[in-house]
Short mmCIF file of C-alpha atoms and ligand atoms in Angstrom, two decimals:
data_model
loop_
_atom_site.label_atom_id
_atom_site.label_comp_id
_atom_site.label_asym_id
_atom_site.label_seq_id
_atom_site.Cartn_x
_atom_site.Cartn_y
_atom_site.Cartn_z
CA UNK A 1 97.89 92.53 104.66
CA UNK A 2 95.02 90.19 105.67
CA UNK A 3 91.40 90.84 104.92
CA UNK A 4 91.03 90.36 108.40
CA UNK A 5 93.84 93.36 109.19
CA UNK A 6 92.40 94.91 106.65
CA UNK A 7 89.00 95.87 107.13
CA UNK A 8 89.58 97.72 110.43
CA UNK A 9 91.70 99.53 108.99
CA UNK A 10 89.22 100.42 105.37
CA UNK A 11 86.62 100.85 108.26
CA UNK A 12 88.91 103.48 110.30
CA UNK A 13 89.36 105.19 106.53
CA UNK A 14 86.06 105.36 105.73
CA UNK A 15 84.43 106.45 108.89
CA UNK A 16 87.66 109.63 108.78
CA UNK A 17 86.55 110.35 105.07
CA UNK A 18 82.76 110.80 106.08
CA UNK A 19 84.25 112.74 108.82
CA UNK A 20 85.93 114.94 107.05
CA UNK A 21 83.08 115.19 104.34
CA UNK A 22 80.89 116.26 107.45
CA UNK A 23 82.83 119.41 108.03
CA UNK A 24 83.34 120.12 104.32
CA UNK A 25 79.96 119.63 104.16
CA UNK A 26 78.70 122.36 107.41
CA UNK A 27 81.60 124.61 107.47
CA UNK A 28 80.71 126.97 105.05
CA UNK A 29 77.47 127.96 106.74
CA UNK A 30 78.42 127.41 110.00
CA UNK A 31 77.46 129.17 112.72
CA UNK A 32 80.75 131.46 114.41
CA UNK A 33 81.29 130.33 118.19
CA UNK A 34 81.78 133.63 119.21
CA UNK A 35 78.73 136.60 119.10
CA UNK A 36 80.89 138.73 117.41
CA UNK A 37 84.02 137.71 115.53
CA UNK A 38 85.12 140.70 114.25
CA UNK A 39 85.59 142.85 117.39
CA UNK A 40 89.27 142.83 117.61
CA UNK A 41 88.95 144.37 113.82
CA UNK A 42 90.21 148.12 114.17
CA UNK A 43 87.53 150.73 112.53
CA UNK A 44 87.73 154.38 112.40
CA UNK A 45 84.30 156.00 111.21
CA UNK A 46 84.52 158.89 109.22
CA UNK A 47 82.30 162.04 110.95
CA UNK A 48 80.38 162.79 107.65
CA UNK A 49 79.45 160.35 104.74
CA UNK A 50 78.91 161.09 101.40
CA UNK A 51 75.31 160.74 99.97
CA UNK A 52 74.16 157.61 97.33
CA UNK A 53 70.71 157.61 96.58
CA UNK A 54 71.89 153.83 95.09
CA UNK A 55 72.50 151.00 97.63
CA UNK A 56 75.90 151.67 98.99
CA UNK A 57 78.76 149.02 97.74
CA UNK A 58 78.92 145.92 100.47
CA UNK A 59 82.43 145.48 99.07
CA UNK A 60 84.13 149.24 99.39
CA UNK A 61 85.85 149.94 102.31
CA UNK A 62 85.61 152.64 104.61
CA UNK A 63 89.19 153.56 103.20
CA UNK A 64 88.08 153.56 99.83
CA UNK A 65 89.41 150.44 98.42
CA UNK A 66 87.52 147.19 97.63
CA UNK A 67 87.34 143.64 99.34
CA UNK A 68 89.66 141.29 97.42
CA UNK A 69 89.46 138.10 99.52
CA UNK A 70 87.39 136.07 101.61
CA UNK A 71 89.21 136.98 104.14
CA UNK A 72 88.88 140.92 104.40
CA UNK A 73 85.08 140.53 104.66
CA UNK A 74 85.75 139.64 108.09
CA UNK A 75 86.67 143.41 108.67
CA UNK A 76 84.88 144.58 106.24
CA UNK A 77 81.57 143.01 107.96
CA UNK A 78 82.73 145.11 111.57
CA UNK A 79 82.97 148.17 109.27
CA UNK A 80 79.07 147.11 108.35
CA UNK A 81 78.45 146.68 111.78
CA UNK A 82 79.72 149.91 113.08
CA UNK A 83 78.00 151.88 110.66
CA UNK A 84 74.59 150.00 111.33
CA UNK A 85 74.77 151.21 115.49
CA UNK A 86 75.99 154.60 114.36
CA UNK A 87 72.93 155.37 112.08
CA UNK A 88 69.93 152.94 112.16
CA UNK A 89 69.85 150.73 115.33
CA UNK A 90 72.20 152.24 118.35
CA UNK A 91 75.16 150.73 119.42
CA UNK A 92 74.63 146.62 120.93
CA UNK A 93 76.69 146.51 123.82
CA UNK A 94 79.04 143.32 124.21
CA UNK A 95 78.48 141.04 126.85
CA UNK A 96 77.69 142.31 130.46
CA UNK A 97 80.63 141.69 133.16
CA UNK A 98 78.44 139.26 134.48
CA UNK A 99 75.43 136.82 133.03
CA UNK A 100 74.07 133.59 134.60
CA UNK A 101 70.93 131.91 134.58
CA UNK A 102 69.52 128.46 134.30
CA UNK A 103 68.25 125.85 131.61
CA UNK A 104 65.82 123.83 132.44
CA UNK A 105 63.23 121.69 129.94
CA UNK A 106 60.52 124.22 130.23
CA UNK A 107 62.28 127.59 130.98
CA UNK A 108 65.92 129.51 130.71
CA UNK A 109 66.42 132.46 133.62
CA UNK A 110 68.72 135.28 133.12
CA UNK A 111 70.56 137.71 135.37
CA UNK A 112 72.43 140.31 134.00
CA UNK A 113 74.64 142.78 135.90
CA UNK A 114 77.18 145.70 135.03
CA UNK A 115 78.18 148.65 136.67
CA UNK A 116 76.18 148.00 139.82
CA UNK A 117 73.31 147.38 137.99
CA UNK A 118 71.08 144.13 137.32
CA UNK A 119 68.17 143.16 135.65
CA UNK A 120 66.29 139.54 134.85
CA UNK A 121 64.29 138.14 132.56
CA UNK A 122 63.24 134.55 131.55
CA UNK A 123 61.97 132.57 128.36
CA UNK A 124 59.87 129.64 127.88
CA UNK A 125 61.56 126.35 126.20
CA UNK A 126 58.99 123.54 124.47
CA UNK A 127 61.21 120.65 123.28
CA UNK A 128 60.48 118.36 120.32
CA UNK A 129 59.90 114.65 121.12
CA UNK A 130 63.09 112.36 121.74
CA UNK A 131 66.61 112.66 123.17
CA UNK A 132 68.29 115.77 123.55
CA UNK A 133 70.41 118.28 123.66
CA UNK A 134 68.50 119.98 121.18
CA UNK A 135 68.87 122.50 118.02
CA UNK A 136 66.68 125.51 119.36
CA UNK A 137 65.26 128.02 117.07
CA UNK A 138 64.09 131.59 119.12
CA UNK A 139 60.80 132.81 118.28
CA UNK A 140 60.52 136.34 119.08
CA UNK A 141 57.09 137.02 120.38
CA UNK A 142 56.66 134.12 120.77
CA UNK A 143 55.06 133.31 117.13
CA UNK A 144 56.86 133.10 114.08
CA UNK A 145 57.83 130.07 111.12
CA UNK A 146 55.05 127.86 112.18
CA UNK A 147 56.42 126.18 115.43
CA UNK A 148 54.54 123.33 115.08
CA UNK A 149 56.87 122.54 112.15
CA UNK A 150 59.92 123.25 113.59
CA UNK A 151 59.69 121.10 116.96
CA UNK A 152 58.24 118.11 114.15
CA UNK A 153 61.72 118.16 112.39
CA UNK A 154 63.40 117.48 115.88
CA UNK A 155 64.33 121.58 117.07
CA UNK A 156 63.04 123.05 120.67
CA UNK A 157 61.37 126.75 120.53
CA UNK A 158 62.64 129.09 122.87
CA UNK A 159 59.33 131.96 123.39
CA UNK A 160 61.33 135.08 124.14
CA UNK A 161 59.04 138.19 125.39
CA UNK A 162 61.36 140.85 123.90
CA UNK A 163 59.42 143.16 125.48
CA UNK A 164 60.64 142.53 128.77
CA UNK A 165 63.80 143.53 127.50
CA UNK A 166 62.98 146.62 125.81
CA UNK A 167 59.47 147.16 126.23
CA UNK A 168 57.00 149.26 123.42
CA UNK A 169 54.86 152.23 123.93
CA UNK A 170 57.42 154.40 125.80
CA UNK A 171 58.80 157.88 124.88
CA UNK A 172 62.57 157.57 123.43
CA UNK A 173 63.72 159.69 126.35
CA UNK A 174 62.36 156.59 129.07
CA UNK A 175 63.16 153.95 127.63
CA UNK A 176 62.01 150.84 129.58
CA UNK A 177 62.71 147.48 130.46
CA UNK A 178 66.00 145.03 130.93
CA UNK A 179 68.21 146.37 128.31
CA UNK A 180 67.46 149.96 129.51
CA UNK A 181 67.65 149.09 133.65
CA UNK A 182 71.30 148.61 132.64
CA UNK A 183 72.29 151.14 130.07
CA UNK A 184 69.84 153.91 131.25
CA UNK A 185 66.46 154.82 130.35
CA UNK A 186 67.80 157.37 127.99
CA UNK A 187 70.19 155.17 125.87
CA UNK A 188 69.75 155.73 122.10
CA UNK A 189 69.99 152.36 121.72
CA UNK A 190 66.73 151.28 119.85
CA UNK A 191 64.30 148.35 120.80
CA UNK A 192 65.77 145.81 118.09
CA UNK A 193 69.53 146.04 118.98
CA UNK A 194 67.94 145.52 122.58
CA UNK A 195 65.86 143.03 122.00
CA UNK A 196 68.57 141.18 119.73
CA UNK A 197 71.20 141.97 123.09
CA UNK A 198 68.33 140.24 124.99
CA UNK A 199 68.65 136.87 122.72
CA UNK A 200 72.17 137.18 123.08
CA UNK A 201 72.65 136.76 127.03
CA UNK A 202 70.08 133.49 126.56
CA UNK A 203 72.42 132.30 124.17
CA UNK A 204 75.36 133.28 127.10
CA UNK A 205 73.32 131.18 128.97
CA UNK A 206 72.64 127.97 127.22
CA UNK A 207 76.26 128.17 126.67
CA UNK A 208 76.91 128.26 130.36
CA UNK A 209 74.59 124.93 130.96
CA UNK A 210 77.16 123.24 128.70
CA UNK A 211 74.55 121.17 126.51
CA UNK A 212 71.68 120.80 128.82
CA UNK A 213 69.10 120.56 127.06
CA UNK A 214 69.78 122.31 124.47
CA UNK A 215 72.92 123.00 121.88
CA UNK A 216 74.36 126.63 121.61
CA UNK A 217 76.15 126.13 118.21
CA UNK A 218 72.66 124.91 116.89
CA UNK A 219 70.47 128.20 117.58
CA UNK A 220 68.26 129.88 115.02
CA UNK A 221 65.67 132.59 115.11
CA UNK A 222 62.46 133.88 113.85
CA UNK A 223 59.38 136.29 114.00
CA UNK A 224 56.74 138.03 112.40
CA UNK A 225 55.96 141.16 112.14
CA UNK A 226 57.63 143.85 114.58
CA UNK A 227 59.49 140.18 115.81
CA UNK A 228 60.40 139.84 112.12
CA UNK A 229 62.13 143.29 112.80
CA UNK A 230 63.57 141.52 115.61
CA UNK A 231 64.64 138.41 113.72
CA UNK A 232 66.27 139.99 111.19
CA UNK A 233 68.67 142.12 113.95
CA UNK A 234 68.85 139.28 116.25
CA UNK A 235 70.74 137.29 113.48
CA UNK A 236 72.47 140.35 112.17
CA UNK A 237 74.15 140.96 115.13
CA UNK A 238 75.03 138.04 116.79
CA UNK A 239 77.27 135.02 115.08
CA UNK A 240 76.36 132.18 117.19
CA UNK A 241 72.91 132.47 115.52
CA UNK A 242 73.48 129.32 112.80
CA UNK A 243 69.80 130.34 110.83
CA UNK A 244 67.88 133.45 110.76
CA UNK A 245 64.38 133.39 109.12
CA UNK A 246 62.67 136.88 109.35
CA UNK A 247 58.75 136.75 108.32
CA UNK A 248 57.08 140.02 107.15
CA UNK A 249 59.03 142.35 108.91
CA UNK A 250 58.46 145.39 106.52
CA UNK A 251 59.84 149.14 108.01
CA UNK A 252 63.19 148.90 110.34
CA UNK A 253 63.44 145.04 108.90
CA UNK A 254 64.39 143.52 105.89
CA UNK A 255 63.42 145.94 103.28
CA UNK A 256 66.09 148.61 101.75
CA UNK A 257 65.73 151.73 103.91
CA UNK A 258 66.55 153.91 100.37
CA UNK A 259 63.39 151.74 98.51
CA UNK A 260 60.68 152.96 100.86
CA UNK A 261 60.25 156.53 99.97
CA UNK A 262 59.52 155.15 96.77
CA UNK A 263 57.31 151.98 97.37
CA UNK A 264 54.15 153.28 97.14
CA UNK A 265 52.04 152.19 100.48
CA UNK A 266 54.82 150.86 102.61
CA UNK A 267 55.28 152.26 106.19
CA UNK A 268 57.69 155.44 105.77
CA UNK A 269 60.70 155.64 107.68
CA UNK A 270 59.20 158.86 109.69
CA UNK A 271 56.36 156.76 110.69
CA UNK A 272 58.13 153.54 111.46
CA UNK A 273 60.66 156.02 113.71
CA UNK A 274 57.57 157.19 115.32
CA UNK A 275 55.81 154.53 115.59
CA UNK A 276 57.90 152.85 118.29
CA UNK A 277 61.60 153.25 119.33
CA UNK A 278 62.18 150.02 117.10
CA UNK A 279 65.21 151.92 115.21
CA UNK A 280 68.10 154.04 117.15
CA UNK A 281 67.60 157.24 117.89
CA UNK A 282 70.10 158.35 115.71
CA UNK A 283 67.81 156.77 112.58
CA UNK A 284 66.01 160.65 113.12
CA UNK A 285 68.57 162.04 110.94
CA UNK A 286 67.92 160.09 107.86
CA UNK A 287 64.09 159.19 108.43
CA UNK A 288 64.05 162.29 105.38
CA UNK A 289 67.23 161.45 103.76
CA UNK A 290 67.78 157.80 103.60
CA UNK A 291 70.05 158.43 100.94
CA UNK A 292 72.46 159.97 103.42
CA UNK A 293 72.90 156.77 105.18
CA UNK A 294 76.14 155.00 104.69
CA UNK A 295 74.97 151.48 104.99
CA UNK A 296 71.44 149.91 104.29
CA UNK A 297 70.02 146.55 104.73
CA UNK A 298 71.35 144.70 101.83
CA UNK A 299 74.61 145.13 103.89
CA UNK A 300 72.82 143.64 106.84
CA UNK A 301 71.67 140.76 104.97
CA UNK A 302 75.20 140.13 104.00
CA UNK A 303 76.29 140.26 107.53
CA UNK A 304 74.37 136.96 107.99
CA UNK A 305 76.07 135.56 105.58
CA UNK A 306 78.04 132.31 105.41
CA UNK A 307 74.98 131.57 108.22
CA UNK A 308 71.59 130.16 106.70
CA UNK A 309 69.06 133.09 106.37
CA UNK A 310 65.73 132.29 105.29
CA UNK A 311 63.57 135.68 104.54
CA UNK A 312 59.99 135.65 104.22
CA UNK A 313 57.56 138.45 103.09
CA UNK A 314 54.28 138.95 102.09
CA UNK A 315 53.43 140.94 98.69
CA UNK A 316 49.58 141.54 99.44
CA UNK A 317 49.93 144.38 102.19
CA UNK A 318 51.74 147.49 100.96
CA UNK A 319 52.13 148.87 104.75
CA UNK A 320 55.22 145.68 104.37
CA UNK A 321 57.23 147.23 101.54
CA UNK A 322 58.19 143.55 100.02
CA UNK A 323 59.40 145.24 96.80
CA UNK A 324 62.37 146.71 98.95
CA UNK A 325 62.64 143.78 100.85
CA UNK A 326 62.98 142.03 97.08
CA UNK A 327 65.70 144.41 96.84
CA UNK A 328 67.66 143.73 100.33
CA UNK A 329 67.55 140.00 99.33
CA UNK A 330 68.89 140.13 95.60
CA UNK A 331 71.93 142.55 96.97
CA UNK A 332 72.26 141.03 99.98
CA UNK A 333 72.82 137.31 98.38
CA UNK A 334 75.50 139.14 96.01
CA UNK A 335 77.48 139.02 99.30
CA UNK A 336 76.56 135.56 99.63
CA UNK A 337 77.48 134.36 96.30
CA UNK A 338 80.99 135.93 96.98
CA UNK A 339 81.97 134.00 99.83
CA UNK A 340 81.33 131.32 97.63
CA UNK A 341 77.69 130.57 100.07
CA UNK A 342 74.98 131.55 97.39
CA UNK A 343 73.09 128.35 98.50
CA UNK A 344 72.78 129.70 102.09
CA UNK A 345 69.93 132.69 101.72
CA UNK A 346 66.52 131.82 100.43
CA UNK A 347 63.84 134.79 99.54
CA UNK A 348 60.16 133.40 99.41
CA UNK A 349 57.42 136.49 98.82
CA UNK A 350 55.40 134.07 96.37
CA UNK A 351 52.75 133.15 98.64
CA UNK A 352 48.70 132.48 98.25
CA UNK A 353 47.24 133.93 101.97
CA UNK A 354 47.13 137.79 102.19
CA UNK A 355 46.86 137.80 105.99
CA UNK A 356 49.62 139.35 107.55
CA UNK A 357 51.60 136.42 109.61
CA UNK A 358 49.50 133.58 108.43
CA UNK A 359 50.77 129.87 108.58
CA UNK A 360 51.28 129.19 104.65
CA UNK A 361 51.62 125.91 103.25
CA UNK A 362 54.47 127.30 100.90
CA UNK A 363 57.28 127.92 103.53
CA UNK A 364 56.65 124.55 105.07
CA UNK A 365 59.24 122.16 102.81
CA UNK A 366 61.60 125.54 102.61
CA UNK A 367 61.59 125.50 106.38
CA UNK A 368 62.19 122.30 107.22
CA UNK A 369 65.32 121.60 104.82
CA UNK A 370 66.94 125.01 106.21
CA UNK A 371 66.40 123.55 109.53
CA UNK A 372 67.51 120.95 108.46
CA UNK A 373 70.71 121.96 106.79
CA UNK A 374 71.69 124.65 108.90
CA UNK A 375 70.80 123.37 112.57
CA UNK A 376 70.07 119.27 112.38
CA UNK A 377 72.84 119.56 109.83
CA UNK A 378 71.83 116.69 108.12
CA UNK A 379 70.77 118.04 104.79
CA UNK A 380 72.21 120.11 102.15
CA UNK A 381 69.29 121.96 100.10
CA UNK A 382 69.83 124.77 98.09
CA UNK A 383 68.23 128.13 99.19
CA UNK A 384 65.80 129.37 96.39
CA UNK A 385 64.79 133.14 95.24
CA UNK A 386 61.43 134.00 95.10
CA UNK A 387 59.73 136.77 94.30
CA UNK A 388 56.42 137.20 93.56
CA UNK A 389 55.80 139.40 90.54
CA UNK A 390 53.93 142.11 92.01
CA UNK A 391 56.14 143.46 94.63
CA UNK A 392 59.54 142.01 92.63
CA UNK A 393 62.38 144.56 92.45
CA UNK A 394 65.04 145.11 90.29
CA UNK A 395 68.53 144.86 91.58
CA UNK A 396 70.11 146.66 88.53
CA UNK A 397 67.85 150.09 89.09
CA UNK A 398 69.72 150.40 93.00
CA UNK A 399 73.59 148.88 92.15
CA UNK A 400 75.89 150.91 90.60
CA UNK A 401 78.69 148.11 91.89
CA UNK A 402 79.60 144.62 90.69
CA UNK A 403 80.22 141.59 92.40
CA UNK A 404 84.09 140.66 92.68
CA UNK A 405 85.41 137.62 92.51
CA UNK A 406 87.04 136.94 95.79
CA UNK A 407 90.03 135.27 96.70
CA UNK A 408 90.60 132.69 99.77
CA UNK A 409 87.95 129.88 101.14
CA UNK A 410 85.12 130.83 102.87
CA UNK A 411 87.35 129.15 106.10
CA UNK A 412 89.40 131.41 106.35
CA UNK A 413 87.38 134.57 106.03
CA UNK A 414 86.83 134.19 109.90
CA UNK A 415 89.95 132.62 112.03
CA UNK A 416 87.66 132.58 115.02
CA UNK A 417 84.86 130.56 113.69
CA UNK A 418 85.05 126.47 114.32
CA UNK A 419 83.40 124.56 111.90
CA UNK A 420 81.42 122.76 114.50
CA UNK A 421 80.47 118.88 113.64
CA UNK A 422 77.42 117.86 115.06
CA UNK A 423 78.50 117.40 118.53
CA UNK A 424 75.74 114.40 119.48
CA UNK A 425 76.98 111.85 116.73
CA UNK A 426 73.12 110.45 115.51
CA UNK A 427 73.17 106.93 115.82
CA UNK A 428 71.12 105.15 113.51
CA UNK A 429 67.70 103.17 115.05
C1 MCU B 1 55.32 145.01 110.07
O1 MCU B 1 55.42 145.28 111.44
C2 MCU B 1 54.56 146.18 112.10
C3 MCU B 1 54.45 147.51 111.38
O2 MCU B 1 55.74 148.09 111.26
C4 MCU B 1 53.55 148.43 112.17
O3 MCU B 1 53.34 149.64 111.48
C5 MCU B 1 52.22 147.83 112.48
O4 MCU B 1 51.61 148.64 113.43
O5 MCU B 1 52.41 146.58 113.09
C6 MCU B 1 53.16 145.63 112.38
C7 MCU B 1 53.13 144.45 113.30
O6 MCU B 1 53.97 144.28 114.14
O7 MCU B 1 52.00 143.72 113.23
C8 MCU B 1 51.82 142.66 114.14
#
């Protein structure tokens, strides 16, 4: 062959081997194109479960037997699922028979009906300079990782008011707001699945608008606080959602429900259930007996997982029970490091600023390059753990399980899920 034949041809090889190095590269932390992959997954809950005052094993069936491949967490992670509506949040409803709405550059609309019902609601959209579609990154509240920071490194923010959607301050018998004008006023649904079913019919939306504006396999999700509580179930409990970064979020968030008792200070799980209808109504039989509960939030951190999760707490205030969320993390990344994703989760608590929800220099460069590698998807940082010293828990006192070694790619643990290239190829200036 000719160099002139030639080089098309080395050109043509090269350009399929960066290809192909591209999805190597995002699949394993992909986001899934579908909210909830596992729902053809059969699961039959048991009507009692047994009591562990340790952190139930992510790993053990609800038959008994253990996860031996990548490819039973699938199932595995609906049996998670199922037991997280049935005791702590309230069951999320799948997707309405009917959602539309707009995208424009300033504003999505929703309308939602089902059963002869409807309700609306809206969010604002601020893009980041140049040309779009856009990654977009949810903050819930409105406020959350500094957005400043995340429309500099080239993602919209998309304000979501989750309070039109399930609203605070109301008794758990009339309930209020969007989520509640369609399942009823007394659903024992709590406000966090709602709010996080809320996020999930703007994401049906953006979806719809095929790439105006914004991209729907490039979606992540934060908030402080209550919104951290939010965050966290947001990303739990919906797949499309490529990076979930939780701030603060103490009680009904991150933190191991079976650590509070315990952590002297933090916000007890009576109080937090009183507080506001945050968890499912169902949560009032274990707000005294966390131990009872057959799931806990290490379980929910692994149900982010191959997705980028970036947690952040604060180890000054008590009231936000960072030892447990210390806790959540380190068993919640064993679940990570078994699908073979251990660089996915990061855990930052060692920060400077005891204000609750301040902007802190420390999660700036953490921030970007999980933005960066999990919805610009042009970077590949590891995630990093850590913990500050003075609210840093020890894994070993709540496990009495180990970590198997799994079988299978992380590929194939979810048929469903497309390792998605970028899908606007970024052309060099
Ligand atoms: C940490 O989130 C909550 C906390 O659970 C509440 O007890 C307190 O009232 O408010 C916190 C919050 O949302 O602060 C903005």
């Amino acid at each position: 062959m000719s160099g002139s034949r030639l080089r098309p041809a080395l050109a043509l090889l090269a350009a399929t081997l960066i290809a192909v190095a591209g999805l190597i590269a995002v699949a394993p932390g992909a986001a899934a194109a579908v909210e909830d992959d596992g729902a053809d997954c059969p699961v039959s809950l048991p009507g009692s479960f047994p009591s562990t005052a340790k952190l139930p094993d992510p790993f053990k069936k609800i038959d008994g037997t253990r996860v031996t491949s990548k490819t039973d967490w699938r199932c595995r992670r609906q049996e998670i699922k199922k037991l997280a509506e049935r005791t702590i949040h309230g069951p999320k409803p799948v997707k309405p028979a009917s959602v539309t709405g707009s995208v424009s550059a300033t504003n999505i609309t929703v309308n939602v009906s089902e059963n002869g019902r409807s309700a609306g609601f809206s969010a604002g959209v601020q893009l980041p300079s140049g040309t779009g579609p856009f990654p977009a990154v949810f903050a819930v509240g409105g406020f959350g990782a500094d957005t400043a920071t995340i429309r500099a490194s080239g993602a919209a923010v998309i304000s979501y008011d989750p309070l039109a959607v399930g609203k605070e301050g109301t008794p758990r018998n009339n309930k209020q707001g969007a989520f509640y004008s369609i399942y009823g006023a007394s659903s024992g649904t709590g406000l966090l699945a709602a709010w996080a079913w809320g996020v999930s019919r703007i994401i049906d939306v953006i979806e719809q608008a095929g790439g105006q504006f914004l991209k729907a396999d490039a979606l992540g999700v934060t908030g402080c606080s209550r919104y951290g509580k939010g965050a966290f179930a947001v990303g739990v409990l919906d797949q499309r959602i490529a990076l979930t970064m939780p701030i603060e979020s103490g009680t009904a968030g991150v933190p191991i429900l079976r650590g509070i008792p315990g952590e002297s200070g933090s916000q007890g799980l009576g109080n937090a259930y009183g507080e506001q209808p945050w968890f499912g109504d169902a949560f009032s039989a274990y707000t005294g007996n966390p131990a009872g509960l057959p799931v806990d939030t290490h379980e929910l951190v692994g149900m982010v997982a191959p997705r980028g999760l970036f947690i952040m707490e604060n180890p000054h205030i008590d009231w936000l029970g960072a030892r447990s969320g210390s806790v959540a993390a380190l068993a919640g990344a064993e679940v990570y490091k078994a699908l073979g994703v251990g660089a996915n989760i990061t855990y930052w608590s060692d920060v400077q600023d005891g204000t609750h929800c301040a902007s802190r220099p420390e999660w700036r460069t953490p921030l970007q390059q999980n933005i960066q590698k999990f919805l610009l998807r042009t970077g590949s940082a590891a995630g990093t753990i850590r913990i500050a010293a003075k609210k840093a828990g020890n894994l070993a006192e709540w496990r009495d399980w180990s970590t198997p070694t799994l079988t299978d790619g992380p590929g194939t643990t979810t048929p469903t899920t497309t390792p998605t290239a970028p899908t606007t190829p970024t052309t060099p200036a």
